[in-house]
Amino acid sequence: MRKKITLFLIVFSSFYLISTVFAIEEINIEPGSLKQTTFEIRNTNPISLRYTIYSAGWNPWILFSYSQILLEPGESKNVTVFLVPNKYAEGIYEIFLIAESRIDRQIKKLKVTISKGTEKKAPEIKEFFFDGKKLNLIINSEEELDLEISIYRDAMSLFKIQKKIEKGENIINNTFNFSTGFYQAKLDFYKNGKLLYSFSKSCSVSGITKNNIIEKKEKWNYFILSGTKIIFENNGEKAEKKIYSLYVDKSVDSFFSSKNYKEKIDEGSRYKYVWEFVLLPNQKYVIVYSYNYSIILILSLALIFFAFLFYSSNKKEIKVKKYIANNVWKIKEGKEIKICLEIINKTKQEINGIILEDFVQPIFKLKKEFEGVKPDKILKIKSEEKLVWEIPRMEPKEMRIFVYKIVPKVGLNEKYSFSLAKAKYKKDQITKVVFSNLLTTRD
């Protein structure tokens, strides 16, 4: 039985040496914002495996779409990783995402830079005139931006115009010859390819009228809750029809909330939400949507709580270390080996009723001359000898060392693994067993 346990622990330890490490991914993020990435987990083993997914270290702002997944042989799956640092989490973090099964471990490394960006004001739109015949813009900007002007007719794109916005005042004029219809001019401001601000204006071309809809946005972000309020107001002289579309990635759709949309269209990796309404002159219409990640926070707190309970119930208060006191490289016939067992009470409390055990394998002869405390019992179990020390009490942080000598009956050229020593004790009415390290000779 002892040999089976020893073999199991050796194999178990060796499995955890099988790790797959992927290339590093660099992510820049501002405190209080949300970014996401993916962690692809592949089962390259010939058996089904359940992987537990977590990150190394204490980073409560890293959340996973799954905490465990079951993969069949050859199957892979992407797990979404959410990064939601609060305002105190500034700095550079090296994060290890880990997917661990009972026989392998897969690791993805992230280099996350959390820093506040330079706060810039949105461009000031001093004039935004669009009547379907001409477009007049006067834009005052604090920084250089890329502007994309998109023209739509009845919610279908007609063409796009790209302009470079310089610091200071910019004047843009364009003329058109549109036929009767409903038109929208949209201004999108970009910085290094990232969309920063959007403005739009609508009009209806019917020959002589000047009709338009003004669109205003209000945004909020409270760490786990963010949202947008869009106000449409018809400042024209007649009724206007408006179609508004919003795209939401499927990975965050379960956290998305809104009302009164006309339809929800599946477009593969995302959903398209569509609102359609008609505004009378001076009438307003409001669209509100939000992202609520509180369920992730609740689940994370629950996971942390249960992890703490699991740790509390399984932590080992005692450490057992086994080592060779004299300089032994290989097992040589007749050359004495001195074995030391070191046992430590790691807690700040007294521990009572400890039993320390070790085994002498058949290829060794036990010398009955002991240094220090002798074993309370020496038992013969089949071809092995079992040494038992009974320790009534150990003070907090106390360490004790027990020494015995063995003499090899035969010599061995290959590496040799000794049996594991173990300590048994009772803590909080629970009997616990702690094994020593695996002791081997050198090659």
Tab-separated table of C-alpha atoms in Angstrom:
chain	number	residue	atom	x	y	z
A	1	MET	CA	0.000	0.000	0.000
A	2	ARG	CA	2.830	2.398	0.894
A	3	LYS	CA	4.479	1.822	-2.498
A	4	LYS	CA	1.198	2.553	-4.306
A	5	ILE	CA	0.745	5.837	-2.474
A	6	THR	CA	4.344	6.812	-3.217
A	7	LEU	CA	3.968	5.982	-6.910
A	8	PHE	CA	0.709	7.938	-7.115
A	9	LEU	CA	2.287	11.040	-5.609
A	10	ILE	CA	5.285	10.826	-7.930
A	11	VAL	CA	3.060	10.545	-10.987
A	12	PHE	CA	0.741	13.260	-9.675
A	13	SER	CA	3.692	15.632	-9.184
A	14	SER	CA	5.094	14.893	-12.614
A	15	PHE	CA	1.775	15.737	-14.296
A	16	TYR	CA	1.926	19.239	-12.960
A	17	LEU	CA	5.195	19.777	-14.764
A	18	ILE	CA	3.337	19.532	-18.083
A	19	SER	CA	2.479	23.137	-18.877
A	20	THR	CA	1.762	25.029	-22.093
A	21	VAL	CA	2.707	28.710	-22.122
A	22	PHE	CA	1.395	31.001	-24.867
A	23	ALA	CA	2.886	34.271	-26.138
A	24	ILE	CA	2.492	37.442	-24.091
A	25	GLU	CA	-0.361	39.833	-24.925
A	26	GLU	CA	-0.010	43.530	-24.097
A	27	ILE	CA	-3.121	45.471	-23.056
A	28	ASN	CA	-3.493	49.161	-22.209
A	29	ILE	CA	-6.532	50.210	-20.195
A	30	GLU	CA	-7.714	53.169	-18.156
A	31	PRO	CA	-8.951	52.785	-14.544
A	32	GLY	CA	-12.721	52.410	-14.352
A	33	SER	CA	-13.034	51.162	-17.948
A	34	LEU	CA	-13.673	47.709	-19.406
A	35	LYS	CA	-11.609	45.687	-21.837
A	36	GLN	CA	-11.815	42.056	-22.779
A	37	THR	CA	-9.590	39.440	-24.357
A	38	THR	CA	-9.855	35.709	-24.975
A	39	PHE	CA	-8.046	32.721	-23.516
A	40	GLU	CA	-8.075	29.743	-25.893
A	41	ILE	CA	-7.922	26.419	-24.074
A	42	ARG	CA	-7.107	23.267	-26.054
A	43	ASN	CA	-7.320	19.668	-24.885
A	44	THR	CA	-4.500	17.893	-26.707
A	45	ASN	CA	-4.820	14.826	-24.504
A	46	PRO	CA	-6.543	11.548	-25.497
A	47	ILE	CA	-9.103	11.808	-22.663
A	48	SER	CA	-11.872	14.218	-21.629
A	49	LEU	CA	-10.671	16.806	-19.109
A	50	ARG	CA	-12.303	19.441	-16.921
A	51	TYR	CA	-10.264	22.655	-16.730
A	52	THR	CA	-10.418	25.138	-13.868
A	53	ILE	CA	-9.704	28.702	-15.014
A	54	TYR	CA	-8.145	31.362	-12.790
A	55	SER	CA	-5.457	34.025	-12.665
A	56	ALA	CA	-2.313	33.899	-10.550
A	57	GLY	CA	-2.126	36.490	-7.810
A	58	TRP	CA	-4.751	38.678	-6.142
A	59	ASN	CA	-6.386	40.675	-8.972
A	60	PRO	CA	-10.144	40.890	-8.267
A	61	TRP	CA	-10.640	43.072	-11.354
A	62	ILE	CA	-9.943	40.064	-13.655
A	63	LEU	CA	-13.138	38.133	-14.386
A	64	PHE	CA	-13.842	35.068	-16.555
A	65	SER	CA	-16.935	34.092	-18.540
A	66	TYR	CA	-16.392	30.503	-17.296
A	67	SER	CA	-14.667	29.245	-14.158
A	68	GLN	CA	-14.672	25.629	-15.389
A	69	ILE	CA	-15.075	23.964	-18.795
A	70	LEU	CA	-15.173	20.348	-19.949
A	71	LEU	CA	-13.232	19.620	-23.153
A	72	GLU	CA	-13.280	16.436	-25.183
A	73	PRO	CA	-10.034	15.142	-26.775
A	74	GLY	CA	-8.907	17.586	-29.469
A	75	GLU	CA	-11.564	20.169	-28.524
A	76	SER	CA	-10.738	23.849	-27.926
A	77	LYS	CA	-12.788	26.720	-26.521
A	78	ASN	CA	-12.329	30.459	-26.083
A	79	VAL	CA	-12.990	31.838	-22.608
A	80	THR	CA	-13.709	35.568	-22.442
A	81	VAL	CA	-11.555	37.458	-19.927
A	82	PHE	CA	-12.920	40.776	-18.623
A	83	LEU	CA	-10.520	43.423	-17.301
A	84	VAL	CA	-12.341	45.995	-15.125
A	85	PRO	CA	-9.722	47.771	-12.962
A	86	ASN	CA	-10.924	50.333	-10.441
A	87	LYS	CA	-9.391	53.788	-9.971
A	88	TYR	CA	-6.769	52.455	-7.505
A	89	ALA	CA	-5.335	49.797	-9.824
A	90	GLU	CA	-2.814	51.910	-11.733
A	91	GLY	CA	0.521	50.476	-12.830
A	92	ILE	CA	1.957	47.660	-14.924
A	93	TYR	CA	0.826	44.129	-14.092
A	94	GLU	CA	2.169	40.826	-15.402
A	95	ILE	CA	-0.851	38.530	-15.250
A	96	PHE	CA	-0.824	34.768	-15.750
A	97	LEU	CA	-4.121	33.279	-16.908
A	98	ILE	CA	-4.161	29.593	-16.009
A	99	ALA	CA	-6.355	26.723	-17.194
A	100	GLU	CA	-5.565	23.667	-15.108
A	101	SER	CA	-6.759	20.077	-15.387
A	102	ARG	CA	-5.673	17.068	-13.433
A	103	ILE	CA	-2.886	16.288	-15.928
A	104	ASP	CA	-1.849	19.542	-17.590
A	105	ARG	CA	-1.781	23.307	-17.232
A	106	GLN	CA	-2.122	25.966	-19.939
A	107	ILE	CA	-0.885	29.501	-19.325
A	108	LYS	CA	-1.429	32.782	-21.126
A	109	LYS	CA	0.603	35.807	-20.030
A	110	LEU	CA	-0.802	39.321	-20.108
A	111	LYS	CA	1.118	42.551	-19.663
A	112	VAL	CA	-1.555	44.993	-18.520
A	113	THR	CA	-0.744	48.697	-18.303
A	114	ILE	CA	-3.341	50.619	-16.311
A	115	SER	CA	-2.980	54.391	-16.584
A	116	LYS	CA	-5.158	57.436	-16.906
A	117	GLY	CA	-5.142	58.920	-20.373
A	118	THR	CA	-4.738	62.634	-20.951
A	119	GLU	CA	-8.231	64.010	-20.598
A	120	LYS	CA	-9.309	65.911	-23.693
A	121	LYS	CA	-12.488	67.808	-24.350
A	122	ALA	CA	-14.719	66.733	-27.183
A	123	PRO	CA	-14.479	68.905	-30.297
A	124	GLU	CA	-16.750	71.928	-30.110
A	125	ILE	CA	-19.276	71.880	-32.954
A	126	LYS	CA	-19.816	75.604	-33.410
A	127	GLU	CA	-21.939	75.063	-36.530
A	128	PHE	CA	-23.508	71.897	-37.919
A	129	PHE	CA	-25.838	72.731	-40.801
A	130	PHE	CA	-27.185	70.009	-43.076
A	131	ASP	CA	-30.330	70.309	-45.204
A	132	GLY	CA	-29.678	67.677	-47.856
A	133	LYS	CA	-28.362	70.313	-50.264
A	134	LYS	CA	-25.305	71.510	-48.385
A	135	LEU	CA	-23.233	70.697	-45.326
A	136	ASN	CA	-21.572	73.476	-43.333
A	137	LEU	CA	-19.317	72.671	-40.385
A	138	ILE	CA	-17.308	74.860	-38.025
A	139	ILE	CA	-15.339	72.682	-35.571
A	140	ASN	CA	-13.042	73.887	-32.808
A	141	SER	CA	-10.688	71.123	-31.528
A	142	GLU	CA	-7.997	70.938	-28.827
A	143	GLU	CA	-6.101	68.199	-30.688
A	144	GLU	CA	-5.520	66.739	-34.130
A	145	LEU	CA	-8.202	64.228	-35.067
A	146	ASP	CA	-9.397	62.232	-38.066
A	147	LEU	CA	-12.968	63.064	-39.078
A	148	GLU	CA	-15.186	60.752	-41.077
A	149	ILE	CA	-18.399	62.315	-42.425
A	150	SER	CA	-20.974	59.692	-43.411
A	151	ILE	CA	-24.112	60.482	-45.393
A	152	TYR	CA	-27.095	58.112	-45.163
A	153	ARG	CA	-30.379	58.023	-47.032
A	154	ASP	CA	-33.223	56.184	-45.321
A	155	ALA	CA	-30.613	54.508	-43.073
A	156	MET	CA	-28.568	53.279	-46.088
A	157	SER	CA	-25.011	54.571	-46.585
A	158	LEU	CA	-24.472	56.792	-49.639
A	159	PHE	CA	-20.820	57.775	-49.275
A	160	LYS	CA	-18.175	58.852	-46.792
A	161	ILE	CA	-15.885	61.871	-46.609
A	162	GLN	CA	-12.615	61.829	-44.630
A	163	LYS	CA	-11.034	65.014	-43.327
A	164	LYS	CA	-8.044	65.901	-41.141
A	165	ILE	CA	-9.004	68.073	-38.168
A	166	GLU	CA	-6.230	70.422	-37.007
A	167	LYS	CA	-5.905	72.149	-33.635
A	168	GLY	CA	-8.073	75.246	-33.502
A	169	GLU	CA	-10.938	76.166	-35.808
A	170	ASN	CA	-11.766	74.044	-38.866
A	171	ILE	CA	-14.306	75.010	-41.572
A	172	ILE	CA	-15.763	72.341	-43.840
A	173	ASN	CA	-18.304	72.999	-46.633
A	174	ASN	CA	-19.837	70.497	-49.060
A	175	THR	CA	-22.710	70.756	-51.517
A	176	PHE	CA	-25.056	67.967	-52.660
A	177	ASN	CA	-27.855	67.408	-55.097
A	178	PHE	CA	-30.063	64.937	-53.267
A	179	SER	CA	-33.515	63.936	-54.415
A	180	THR	CA	-36.505	63.666	-52.091
A	181	GLY	CA	-35.875	61.427	-49.081
A	182	PHE	CA	-34.769	61.152	-45.483
A	183	TYR	CA	-31.061	61.881	-44.923
A	184	GLN	CA	-28.617	61.776	-42.038
A	185	ALA	CA	-25.141	63.287	-41.715
A	186	LYS	CA	-22.950	61.612	-39.096
A	187	LEU	CA	-19.640	62.926	-37.761
A	188	ASP	CA	-17.182	60.358	-36.322
A	189	PHE	CA	-13.955	61.628	-34.725
A	190	TYR	CA	-11.019	59.184	-34.506
A	191	LYS	CA	-7.625	59.245	-32.796
A	192	ASN	CA	-5.082	56.593	-33.887
A	193	GLY	CA	-7.916	54.550	-35.363
A	194	LYS	CA	-10.019	54.651	-32.169
A	195	LEU	CA	-13.496	56.182	-32.278
A	196	LEU	CA	-13.734	58.967	-29.668
A	197	TYR	CA	-16.822	61.071	-30.433
A	198	SER	CA	-19.902	60.908	-32.653
A	199	PHE	CA	-22.449	63.546	-33.699
A	200	SER	CA	-25.277	63.313	-36.199
A	201	LYS	CA	-27.958	65.404	-37.807
A	202	SER	CA	-30.947	64.404	-39.918
A	203	CYS	CA	-33.125	66.105	-42.484
A	204	SER	CA	-35.893	65.360	-44.913
A	205	VAL	CA	-35.587	66.658	-48.486
A	206	SER	CA	-38.967	67.478	-50.056
A	207	GLY	CA	-38.184	70.555	-52.120
A	208	ILE	CA	-38.585	73.595	-49.895
A	209	THR	CA	-38.703	72.567	-46.208
A	210	LYS	CA	-35.884	72.712	-43.680
A	211	ASN	CA	-36.343	69.716	-41.384
A	212	ASN	CA	-33.783	68.177	-39.038
A	213	ILE	CA	-33.317	66.065	-35.911
A	214	ILE	CA	-30.679	66.902	-33.303
A	215	GLU	CA	-29.092	64.005	-31.415
A	216	LYS	CA	-27.517	64.434	-27.961
A	217	LYS	CA	-25.755	61.790	-25.838
A	218	GLU	CA	-25.200	61.517	-22.100
A	219	LYS	CA	-22.934	58.756	-20.753
A	220	TRP	CA	-22.151	57.394	-17.284
A	221	ASN	CA	-19.760	54.792	-15.949
A	222	TYR	CA	-19.829	53.453	-12.368
A	223	PHE	CA	-17.311	50.579	-12.557
A	224	ILE	CA	-19.827	47.704	-12.856
A	225	LEU	CA	-22.616	49.790	-14.407
A	226	SER	CA	-22.288	51.945	-17.499
A	227	GLY	CA	-24.788	53.336	-19.926
A	228	THR	CA	-25.837	55.938	-22.455
A	229	LYS	CA	-28.855	58.190	-22.815
A	230	ILE	CA	-29.594	59.482	-26.329
A	231	ILE	CA	-32.050	62.353	-26.813
A	232	PHE	CA	-33.495	62.966	-30.281
A	233	GLU	CA	-35.251	66.308	-30.837
A	234	ASN	CA	-37.032	67.437	-33.989
A	235	ASN	CA	-36.227	71.107	-34.556
A	236	GLY	CA	-37.741	71.055	-38.024
A	237	GLU	CA	-41.065	72.181	-39.405
A	238	LYS	CA	-42.629	68.789	-40.127
A	239	ALA	CA	-42.710	65.223	-38.858
A	240	GLU	CA	-39.492	63.226	-39.236
A	241	LYS	CA	-38.868	59.477	-39.342
A	242	LYS	CA	-35.781	58.186	-37.539
A	243	ILE	CA	-34.055	54.787	-37.594
A	244	TYR	CA	-31.321	54.231	-35.009
A	245	SER	CA	-29.094	51.113	-34.867
A	246	LEU	CA	-26.802	49.861	-32.107
A	247	TYR	CA	-24.365	46.915	-32.344
A	248	VAL	CA	-23.597	44.754	-29.294
A	249	ASP	CA	-21.031	41.922	-29.204
A	250	LYS	CA	-22.539	38.580	-28.222
A	251	SER	CA	-19.919	38.172	-25.487
A	252	VAL	CA	-21.470	41.070	-23.520
A	253	ASP	CA	-25.069	40.851	-24.716
A	254	SER	CA	-26.183	39.080	-21.533
A	255	PHE	CA	-25.129	42.215	-19.610
A	256	PHE	CA	-26.894	44.586	-22.035
A	257	SER	CA	-30.258	46.132	-21.176
A	258	SER	CA	-32.609	48.418	-23.091
A	259	LYS	CA	-36.299	48.865	-23.967
A	260	ASN	CA	-38.630	49.775	-26.813
A	261	TYR	CA	-36.351	48.629	-29.647
A	262	LYS	CA	-38.195	47.425	-32.728
A	263	GLU	CA	-36.093	44.343	-33.468
A	264	LYS	CA	-32.955	42.455	-32.496
A	265	ILE	CA	-31.025	41.019	-35.455
A	266	ASP	CA	-28.423	38.247	-35.179
A	267	GLU	CA	-25.358	39.184	-37.274
A	268	GLY	CA	-23.001	36.344	-36.347
A	269	SER	CA	-20.614	37.641	-33.695
A	270	ARG	CA	-22.908	40.503	-32.677
A	271	TYR	CA	-26.522	41.619	-32.360
A	272	LYS	CA	-28.041	44.632	-34.090
A	273	TYR	CA	-30.662	46.518	-32.054
A	274	VAL	CA	-32.939	48.732	-34.153
A	275	TRP	CA	-35.211	51.566	-33.003
A	276	GLU	CA	-37.656	53.213	-35.415
A	277	PHE	CA	-39.842	56.199	-34.535
A	278	VAL	CA	-41.438	59.353	-35.904
A	279	LEU	CA	-40.994	62.788	-34.296
A	280	LEU	CA	-43.381	65.683	-34.682
A	281	PRO	CA	-41.921	69.231	-34.697
A	282	ASN	CA	-40.339	70.079	-31.306
A	283	GLN	CA	-40.989	66.539	-30.088
A	284	LYS	CA	-38.319	64.476	-28.270
A	285	TYR	CA	-37.564	60.757	-28.141
A	286	VAL	CA	-35.208	59.141	-25.627
A	287	ILE	CA	-33.251	55.866	-25.925
A	288	VAL	CA	-31.499	54.526	-22.827
A	289	TYR	CA	-29.267	51.462	-22.745
A	290	SER	CA	-26.822	50.134	-20.159
A	291	TYR	CA	-24.319	47.377	-19.346
A	292	ASN	CA	-24.663	45.860	-15.867
A	293	TYR	CA	-21.790	43.647	-14.702
A	294	SER	CA	-22.968	43.281	-11.098
A	295	ILE	CA	-23.690	39.566	-11.583
A	296	ILE	CA	-19.989	39.029	-12.381
A	297	LEU	CA	-19.019	40.861	-9.195
A	298	ILE	CA	-21.475	38.790	-7.133
A	299	LEU	CA	-20.220	35.535	-8.635
A	300	SER	CA	-16.620	36.618	-8.104
A	301	LEU	CA	-17.256	37.423	-4.454
A	302	ALA	CA	-19.020	34.076	-4.017
A	303	LEU	CA	-16.101	32.300	-5.683
A	304	ILE	CA	-13.624	34.100	-3.428
A	305	PHE	CA	-15.703	33.182	-0.367
A	306	PHE	CA	-15.869	29.500	-1.268
A	307	ALA	CA	-12.183	29.502	-2.199
A	308	PHE	CA	-11.420	30.892	1.259
A	309	LEU	CA	-13.566	28.210	2.882
A	310	PHE	CA	-11.827	25.528	0.833
A	311	TYR	CA	-8.410	26.905	1.756
A	312	SER	CA	-9.323	27.148	5.431
A	313	SER	CA	-10.535	23.559	5.537
A	314	ASN	CA	-7.582	22.136	3.591
A	315	LYS	CA	-4.585	24.189	4.687
A	316	LYS	CA	-1.847	22.269	6.440
A	317	GLU	CA	-0.685	23.565	9.767
A	318	ILE	CA	2.265	21.171	9.907
A	319	LYS	CA	5.182	20.800	7.481
A	320	VAL	CA	7.302	17.649	7.239
A	321	LYS	CA	10.696	17.726	5.531
A	322	LYS	CA	12.848	14.670	4.824
A	323	TYR	CA	16.514	14.895	3.848
A	324	ILE	CA	19.869	13.072	4.006
A	325	ALA	CA	22.214	14.479	6.632
A	326	ASN	CA	25.486	13.022	5.340
A	327	ASN	CA	26.883	13.459	1.829
A	328	VAL	CA	25.391	10.591	-0.204
A	329	TRP	CA	25.346	10.680	-3.994
A	330	LYS	CA	24.433	7.097	-4.782
A	331	ILE	CA	23.284	4.042	-2.931
A	332	LYS	CA	26.434	2.032	-2.117
A	333	GLU	CA	26.368	-1.294	-0.387
A	334	GLY	CA	27.354	-1.013	3.282
A	335	LYS	CA	27.709	2.801	3.239
A	336	GLU	CA	25.680	4.312	6.084
A	337	ILE	CA	22.934	6.850	5.284
A	338	LYS	CA	21.646	9.244	7.920
A	339	ILE	CA	17.995	10.227	7.406
A	340	CYS	CA	16.589	13.368	9.077
A	341	LEU	CA	12.907	14.124	9.568
A	342	GLU	CA	12.119	17.753	10.302
A	343	ILE	CA	8.610	18.621	11.538
A	344	ILE	CA	7.423	22.216	12.056
A	345	ASN	CA	4.284	23.681	13.625
A	346	LYS	CA	3.594	26.538	11.200
A	347	THR	CA	0.692	27.985	13.183
A	348	LYS	CA	0.485	30.373	16.116
A	349	GLN	CA	-1.394	27.763	18.125
A	350	GLU	CA	-0.412	24.668	20.043
A	351	ILE	CA	-1.032	21.334	18.264
A	352	ASN	CA	-1.497	18.126	20.245
A	353	GLY	CA	-1.399	14.406	19.494
A	354	ILE	CA	0.912	14.316	16.472
A	355	ILE	CA	2.078	10.966	15.091
A	356	LEU	CA	5.129	11.019	12.780
A	357	GLU	CA	5.747	7.919	10.622
A	358	ASP	CA	8.407	6.818	8.164
A	359	PHE	CA	9.260	3.558	6.400
A	360	VAL	CA	12.514	1.701	5.861
A	361	GLN	CA	12.426	-0.132	2.527
A	362	PRO	CA	13.594	-3.765	2.189
A	363	ILE	CA	16.925	-2.886	0.515
A	364	PHE	CA	18.054	-1.159	3.741
A	365	LYS	CA	18.927	-2.401	7.200
A	366	LEU	CA	17.841	-0.183	10.109
A	367	LYS	CA	20.549	0.564	12.667
A	368	LYS	CA	19.114	0.532	16.164
A	369	GLU	CA	21.408	3.338	17.259
A	370	PHE	CA	19.466	6.630	17.249
A	371	GLU	CA	20.598	10.206	17.673
A	372	GLY	CA	18.168	12.149	19.839
A	373	VAL	CA	14.643	10.834	20.446
A	374	LYS	CA	14.115	7.172	19.629
A	375	PRO	CA	10.969	5.977	17.859
A	376	ASP	CA	8.151	5.031	20.216
A	377	LYS	CA	7.416	2.048	17.970
A	378	ILE	CA	9.266	0.025	15.348
A	379	LEU	CA	6.777	-2.155	13.500
A	380	LYS	CA	7.388	-4.875	10.934
A	381	ILE	CA	4.964	-4.542	8.019
A	382	LYS	CA	5.621	-7.246	5.452
A	383	SER	CA	9.154	-6.568	4.181
A	384	GLU	CA	9.292	-2.979	5.457
A	385	GLU	CA	9.924	-1.484	8.856
A	386	LYS	CA	7.748	1.318	10.118
A	387	LEU	CA	9.155	3.931	12.550
A	388	VAL	CA	6.630	5.777	14.714
A	389	TRP	CA	7.253	8.849	16.890
A	390	GLU	CA	4.416	10.062	19.111
A	391	ILE	CA	4.547	13.803	19.837
A	392	PRO	CA	2.119	14.809	22.594
A	393	ARG	CA	2.394	18.532	21.946
A	394	MET	CA	4.117	21.105	19.734
A	395	GLU	CA	4.297	24.784	20.634
A	396	PRO	CA	3.562	27.514	18.025
A	397	LYS	CA	6.372	27.753	15.434
A	398	GLU	CA	8.216	24.876	17.153
A	399	MET	CA	10.493	22.633	15.077
A	400	ARG	CA	11.724	19.144	15.962
A	401	ILE	CA	14.242	16.888	14.210
A	402	PHE	CA	14.336	13.081	14.368
A	403	VAL	CA	17.317	11.117	13.002
A	404	TYR	CA	17.814	7.457	12.152
A	405	LYS	CA	20.461	5.519	10.234
A	406	ILE	CA	20.125	2.891	7.519
A	407	VAL	CA	22.686	0.736	5.717
A	408	PRO	CA	22.091	-0.384	2.084
A	409	LYS	CA	22.119	-4.154	1.579
A	410	VAL	CA	22.866	-3.675	-2.134
A	411	GLY	CA	24.359	-0.916	-4.289
A	412	LEU	CA	22.403	0.989	-6.958
A	413	ASN	CA	23.768	3.055	-9.847
A	414	GLU	CA	20.504	4.681	-10.853
A	415	LYS	CA	18.560	7.442	-9.084
A	416	TYR	CA	16.651	6.162	-6.044
A	417	SER	CA	13.464	7.529	-4.436
A	418	PHE	CA	12.865	7.007	-0.731
A	419	SER	CA	9.438	6.543	0.832
A	420	LEU	CA	7.447	9.558	1.962
A	421	ALA	CA	7.277	10.359	5.655
A	422	LYS	CA	3.934	11.503	6.996
A	423	ALA	CA	2.434	13.184	10.039
A	424	LYS	CA	-1.106	12.655	11.355
A	425	TYR	CA	-2.858	15.056	13.712
A	426	LYS	CA	-6.302	16.371	14.602
A	427	LYS	CA	-7.312	20.005	14.186
A	428	ASP	CA	-10.818	21.365	14.822
A	429	GLN	CA	-12.149	17.802	15.180
A	430	ILE	CA	-10.770	16.930	11.694
A	431	THR	CA	-8.018	14.351	11.261
A	432	LYS	CA	-5.400	15.620	8.811
A	433	VAL	CA	-2.461	13.917	7.094
A	434	VAL	CA	0.624	15.715	5.777
A	435	PHE	CA	3.270	14.044	3.602
A	436	SER	CA	6.913	15.036	3.367
A	437	ASN	CA	8.780	16.044	0.240
A	438	LEU	CA	9.994	13.363	-2.176
A	439	LEU	CA	13.596	12.489	-1.260
A	440	THR	CA	15.851	11.115	-4.028
A	441	THR	CA	19.539	10.485	-4.502
A	442	ARG	CA	21.378	12.343	-7.240
A	443	ASP	CA	22.121	10.745	-10.621
